[in-house]
Amino acid sequence: MIKCIDQQLKVNRLLVDQLDLSQVSHPKMREYLLNHIEITTVISSTLLNRSGTAEHLAKKRQLWTYIQQKNPEVFQAIRKTMLSRLTKHSVLPDRKLSNVVYQITKSVYGFN
């Protein structure tokens, strides 16, 4: 999946660009859309953490900066969640913890 990370990041950015929370009047729909974009962002961040290269860590910082600049409301909503806090930071202890959680989740759910 890391080979396709640029596609994953493009999808992530498209979601950020297209999501206008002011146009979503139904609370359940708003919650669903925020969950969807959070999951997509956490997956992107986790894959970039797993790679650990300087280039990929820079891409992760760029993604979070992009979200913050393009859609501050979405950024404020997703940055406070547990998974986002776990995967957002680029310091070594946080990356290691993120990778351990990824390995545990992978063994439980059996995805790639």
Coordinates of N, CA and C in Angstrom, one line a residue:
M1 N 0.8 -1.2 0.0 CA 0.0 0.0 0.0 C 0.9 1.3 0.0
I2 N 2.1 1.2 0.5 CA 2.9 2.3 0.6 C 3.3 2.8 -0.8
K3 N 3.3 1.8 -1.8 CA 3.6 2.1 -3.2 C 2.6 3.1 -3.8
C4 N 1.4 2.9 -3.3 CA 0.2 3.7 -3.8 C -0.1 4.9 -2.9
I5 N 0.9 5.3 -2.1 CA 0.6 6.4 -1.1 C 0.2 7.7 -1.7
D6 N 0.7 8.0 -2.9 CA 0.4 9.3 -3.6 C -1.1 9.3 -4.0
Q7 N -1.6 8.1 -4.4 CA -3.0 8.0 -4.7 C -3.9 8.2 -3.5
Q8 N -3.4 7.6 -2.4 CA -4.1 7.7 -1.1 C -4.2 9.2 -0.7
L9 N -3.1 9.8 -0.8 CA -3.0 11.3 -0.4 C -3.9 12.1 -1.3
K10 N -3.9 11.8 -2.6 CA -4.8 12.5 -3.5 C -6.3 12.4 -3.1
V11 N -6.7 11.2 -2.8 CA -8.1 10.9 -2.4 C -8.3 11.7 -1.1
N12 N -7.4 11.7 -0.2 CA -7.5 12.4 1.1 C -7.7 13.9 0.9
R13 N -6.9 14.5 0.0 CA -7.0 15.9 -0.3 C -8.4 16.2 -1.0
L14 N -8.8 15.3 -1.9 CA -10.1 15.5 -2.6 C -11.2 15.5 -1.6
L15 N -11.2 14.6 -0.6 CA -12.2 14.6 0.4 C -12.2 15.9 1.2
V16 N -11.1 16.4 1.5 CA -10.9 17.6 2.3 C -11.5 18.8 1.5
D17 N -11.2 18.8 0.2 CA -11.6 19.9 -0.7 C -13.2 19.9 -0.8
Q18 N -13.7 18.7 -0.9 CA -15.2 18.6 -1.3 C -16.1 18.7 0.0
L19 N -15.6 18.5 1.1 CA -16.4 18.4 2.3 C -16.7 19.8 2.8
D20 N -17.9 20.3 2.7 CA -18.3 21.6 3.2 C -19.3 21.3 4.3
L21 N -18.9 21.3 5.6 CA -19.8 21.0 6.7 C -20.9 21.9 6.9
S22 N -20.8 23.2 6.4 CA -21.9 24.1 6.5 C -23.1 23.7 5.6
Q23 N -22.8 22.9 4.6 CA -23.9 22.4 3.7 C -24.6 21.2 4.2
V24 N -24.0 20.6 5.3 CA -24.6 19.3 5.8 C -25.5 19.7 7.0
S25 N -26.8 19.5 6.8 CA -27.7 19.9 7.9 C -28.1 18.7 8.8
H26 N -28.0 17.5 8.3 CA -28.4 16.4 9.2 C -27.2 16.0 10.1
P27 N -27.4 15.9 11.4 CA -26.3 15.6 12.3 C -25.6 14.2 12.1
K28 N -26.4 13.2 11.7 CA -25.9 11.9 11.5 C -25.0 11.9 10.3
M29 N -25.4 12.6 9.2 CA -24.7 12.7 8.0 C -23.3 13.4 8.3
R30 N -23.4 14.5 9.0 CA -22.2 15.2 9.4 C -21.2 14.3 10.1
E31 N -21.7 13.6 11.1 CA -20.9 12.6 11.9 C -20.3 11.6 11.0
Y32 N -21.1 11.0 10.1 CA -20.6 10.0 9.1 C -19.5 10.6 8.3
L33 N -19.7 11.7 7.7 CA -18.7 12.3 6.8 C -17.4 12.6 7.6
L34 N -17.5 13.1 8.8 CA -16.3 13.4 9.6 C -15.6 12.1 9.9
N35 N -16.3 11.0 10.3 CA -15.7 9.7 10.5 C -15.0 9.2 9.3
H36 N -15.6 9.4 8.1 CA -15.0 8.9 6.9 C -13.7 9.6 6.6
I37 N -13.7 10.9 6.7 CA -12.5 11.7 6.4 C -11.4 11.4 7.5
E38 N -11.8 11.2 8.8 CA -10.9 10.9 9.8 C -10.2 9.5 9.5
I39 N -11.0 8.5 9.1 CA -10.4 7.2 8.8 C -9.5 7.3 7.7
T40 N -9.8 8.0 6.6 CA -8.9 8.2 5.5 C -7.6 8.9 5.9
T41 N -7.7 9.9 6.7 CA -6.5 10.6 7.1 C -5.7 9.8 8.1
V42 N -6.3 9.0 9.0 CA -5.5 8.1 9.9 C -4.8 7.1 9.1
I43 N -5.5 6.5 8.1 CA -4.8 5.5 7.2 C -3.6 6.1 6.5
S44 N -3.8 7.3 5.9 CA -2.7 7.9 5.2 C -1.5 8.2 6.2
S45 N -1.8 8.7 7.4 CA -0.8 9.0 8.4 C -0.1 7.7 8.8
T46 N -0.9 6.7 9.1 CA -0.3 5.4 9.5 C 0.6 4.8 8.5
L47 N 0.2 4.8 7.2 CA 1.1 4.3 6.2 C 2.4 5.1 6.0
L48 N 2.2 6.4 6.2 CA 3.4 7.2 6.1 C 4.3 7.0 7.3
N49 N 3.7 6.8 8.5 CA 4.5 6.5 9.7 C 5.2 5.1 9.5
R50 N 4.6 4.2 8.9 CA 5.1 2.8 8.7 C 6.4 2.9 7.9
S51 N 6.3 3.7 6.8 CA 7.5 3.9 6.0 C 8.6 4.5 6.7
G52 N 8.3 5.6 7.4 CA 9.3 6.2 8.2 C 10.4 7.0 7.5
T53 N 10.4 7.1 6.2 CA 11.4 7.9 5.5 C 11.2 9.3 5.7
A54 N 12.2 10.1 5.5 CA 12.1 11.6 5.7 C 11.1 12.1 4.7
E55 N 11.1 11.6 3.5 CA 10.2 12.1 2.4 C 8.7 11.8 2.9
H56 N 8.4 10.6 3.4 CA 7.1 10.3 3.8 C 6.6 11.0 5.0
L57 N 7.5 11.3 5.9 CA 7.2 12.1 7.1 C 6.9 13.5 6.7
A58 N 7.6 14.0 5.7 CA 7.3 15.4 5.2 C 5.9 15.4 4.5
K59 N 5.6 14.3 3.8 CA 4.3 14.2 3.1 C 3.2 14.2 4.2
K60 N 3.4 13.6 5.3 CA 2.4 13.5 6.4 C 2.2 14.9 7.0
R61 N 3.3 15.6 7.2 CA 3.2 17.0 7.7 C 2.4 17.9 6.7
Q62 N 2.7 17.7 5.4 CA 2.1 18.5 4.4 C 0.6 18.2 4.4
L63 N 0.2 16.9 4.5 CA -1.2 16.5 4.5 C -1.9 17.2 5.7
W64 N -1.4 17.2 6.9 CA -2.1 17.8 8.0 C -2.1 19.3 7.9
T65 N -1.1 19.9 7.3 CA -1.1 21.3 7.1 C -2.1 21.7 6.0
Y66 N -2.2 20.9 5.0 CA -3.2 21.1 3.9 C -4.6 21.1 4.5
I67 N -4.9 20.1 5.3 CA -6.2 20.0 6.0 C -6.5 21.2 6.8
Q68 N -5.5 21.6 7.6 CA -5.7 22.8 8.4 C -5.9 24.1 7.6
Q69 N -5.3 24.2 6.5 CA -5.4 25.4 5.7 C -6.7 25.4 4.9
K70 N -7.0 24.3 4.2 CA -8.1 24.2 3.3 C -9.4 24.1 4.0
N71 N -9.5 23.4 5.1 CA -10.8 23.1 5.8 C -10.6 23.1 7.3
P72 N -10.4 24.3 7.9 CA -10.1 24.4 9.3 C -11.2 23.7 10.2
E73 N -12.4 23.8 9.8 CA -13.5 23.1 10.6 C -13.3 21.6 10.6
V74 N -12.9 21.0 9.5 CA -12.7 19.6 9.5 C -11.4 19.3 10.4
F75 N -10.4 20.1 10.2 CA -9.2 19.9 11.0 C -9.5 19.9 12.4
Q76 N -10.2 20.9 12.9 CA -10.5 21.0 14.3 C -11.3 19.8 14.8
A77 N -12.2 19.3 14.0 CA -13.0 18.1 14.4 C -12.1 16.8 14.5
I78 N -11.3 16.6 13.5 CA -10.6 15.3 13.4 C -9.3 15.3 14.2
R79 N -8.7 16.4 14.5 CA -7.4 16.4 15.2 C -7.5 16.0 16.6
K80 N -8.7 16.1 17.2 CA -8.9 15.8 18.6 C -9.2 14.4 18.9
T81 N -9.4 13.6 17.9 CA -9.7 12.2 18.1 C -8.5 11.4 18.5
M82 N -8.8 10.3 19.2 CA -7.7 9.5 19.7 C -6.8 9.0 18.6
L83 N -7.3 8.4 17.5 CA -6.5 7.9 16.4 C -5.7 9.0 15.7
S84 N -6.3 10.1 15.5 CA -5.6 11.2 14.9 C -4.4 11.7 15.8
R85 N -4.7 11.8 17.1 CA -3.6 12.2 18.0 C -2.4 11.1 17.9
L86 N -2.8 9.9 17.8 CA -1.8 8.8 17.8 C -1.0 8.8 16.5
T87 N -1.6 9.2 15.4 CA -0.8 9.1 14.1 C -0.3 10.4 13.6
K88 N -0.8 11.5 14.1 CA -0.5 12.9 13.5 C 1.0 13.3 13.7
H89 N 1.5 13.0 14.9 CA 2.9 13.5 15.2 C 4.0 12.7 14.6
S90 N 5.1 13.3 14.3 CA 6.2 12.7 13.6 C 7.4 12.3 14.5
V91 N 7.3 12.6 15.8 CA 8.4 12.2 16.7 C 8.5 10.7 16.9
L92 N 9.7 10.2 17.1 CA 9.9 8.8 17.1 C 9.0 8.0 18.1
P93 N 8.9 8.4 19.3 CA 8.1 7.6 20.2 C 6.6 7.5 19.7
D94 N 6.1 8.6 19.2 CA 4.7 8.5 18.7 C 4.6 7.6 17.5
R95 N 5.6 7.7 16.6 CA 5.6 6.8 15.4 C 5.7 5.3 15.8
K96 N 6.5 5.0 16.8 CA 6.7 3.6 17.3 C 5.4 3.1 17.9
L97 N 4.7 4.0 18.7 CA 3.5 3.6 19.3 C 2.4 3.4 18.2
S98 N 2.4 4.2 17.2 CA 1.5 4.1 16.1 C 1.7 2.8 15.3
N99 N 3.0 2.4 15.1 CA 3.3 1.2 14.4 C 2.9 0.0 15.2
V100 N 3.1 0.0 16.6 CA 2.7 -1.1 17.4 C 1.1 -1.3 17.3
V101 N 0.4 -0.2 17.4 CA -1.0 -0.3 17.3 C -1.5 -0.8 16.0
Y102 N -0.8 -0.4 14.9 CA -1.0 -0.9 13.6 C -0.8 -2.4 13.6
Q103 N 0.3 -2.9 14.1 CA 0.6 -4.4 14.1 C -0.5 -5.1 14.9
I104 N -0.9 -4.6 16.0 CA -1.9 -5.3 16.8 C -3.2 -5.3 16.1
T105 N -3.6 -4.2 15.5 CA -4.9 -4.2 14.7 C -4.8 -5.1 13.5
K106 N -3.6 -5.1 12.9 CA -3.5 -6.0 11.7 C -3.6 -7.5 12.1
S107 N -3.1 -7.9 13.3 CA -3.2 -9.2 13.7 C -4.6 -9.6 14.1
V108 N -5.3 -8.6 14.7 CA -6.7 -8.9 15.1 C -7.6 -9.0 13.9
Y109 N -7.5 -8.0 12.9 CA -8.5 -7.9 11.8 C -8.0 -8.6 10.5
G110 N -6.7 -8.8 10.4 CA -6.1 -9.6 9.3 C -6.1 -8.8 8.0
F111 N -5.9 -7.5 8.0 CA -5.8 -6.8 6.7 C -4.3 -6.8 6.3
N112 N -4.1 -6.2 5.1 CA -2.7 -6.3 4.5 C -1.7 -5.7 5.5

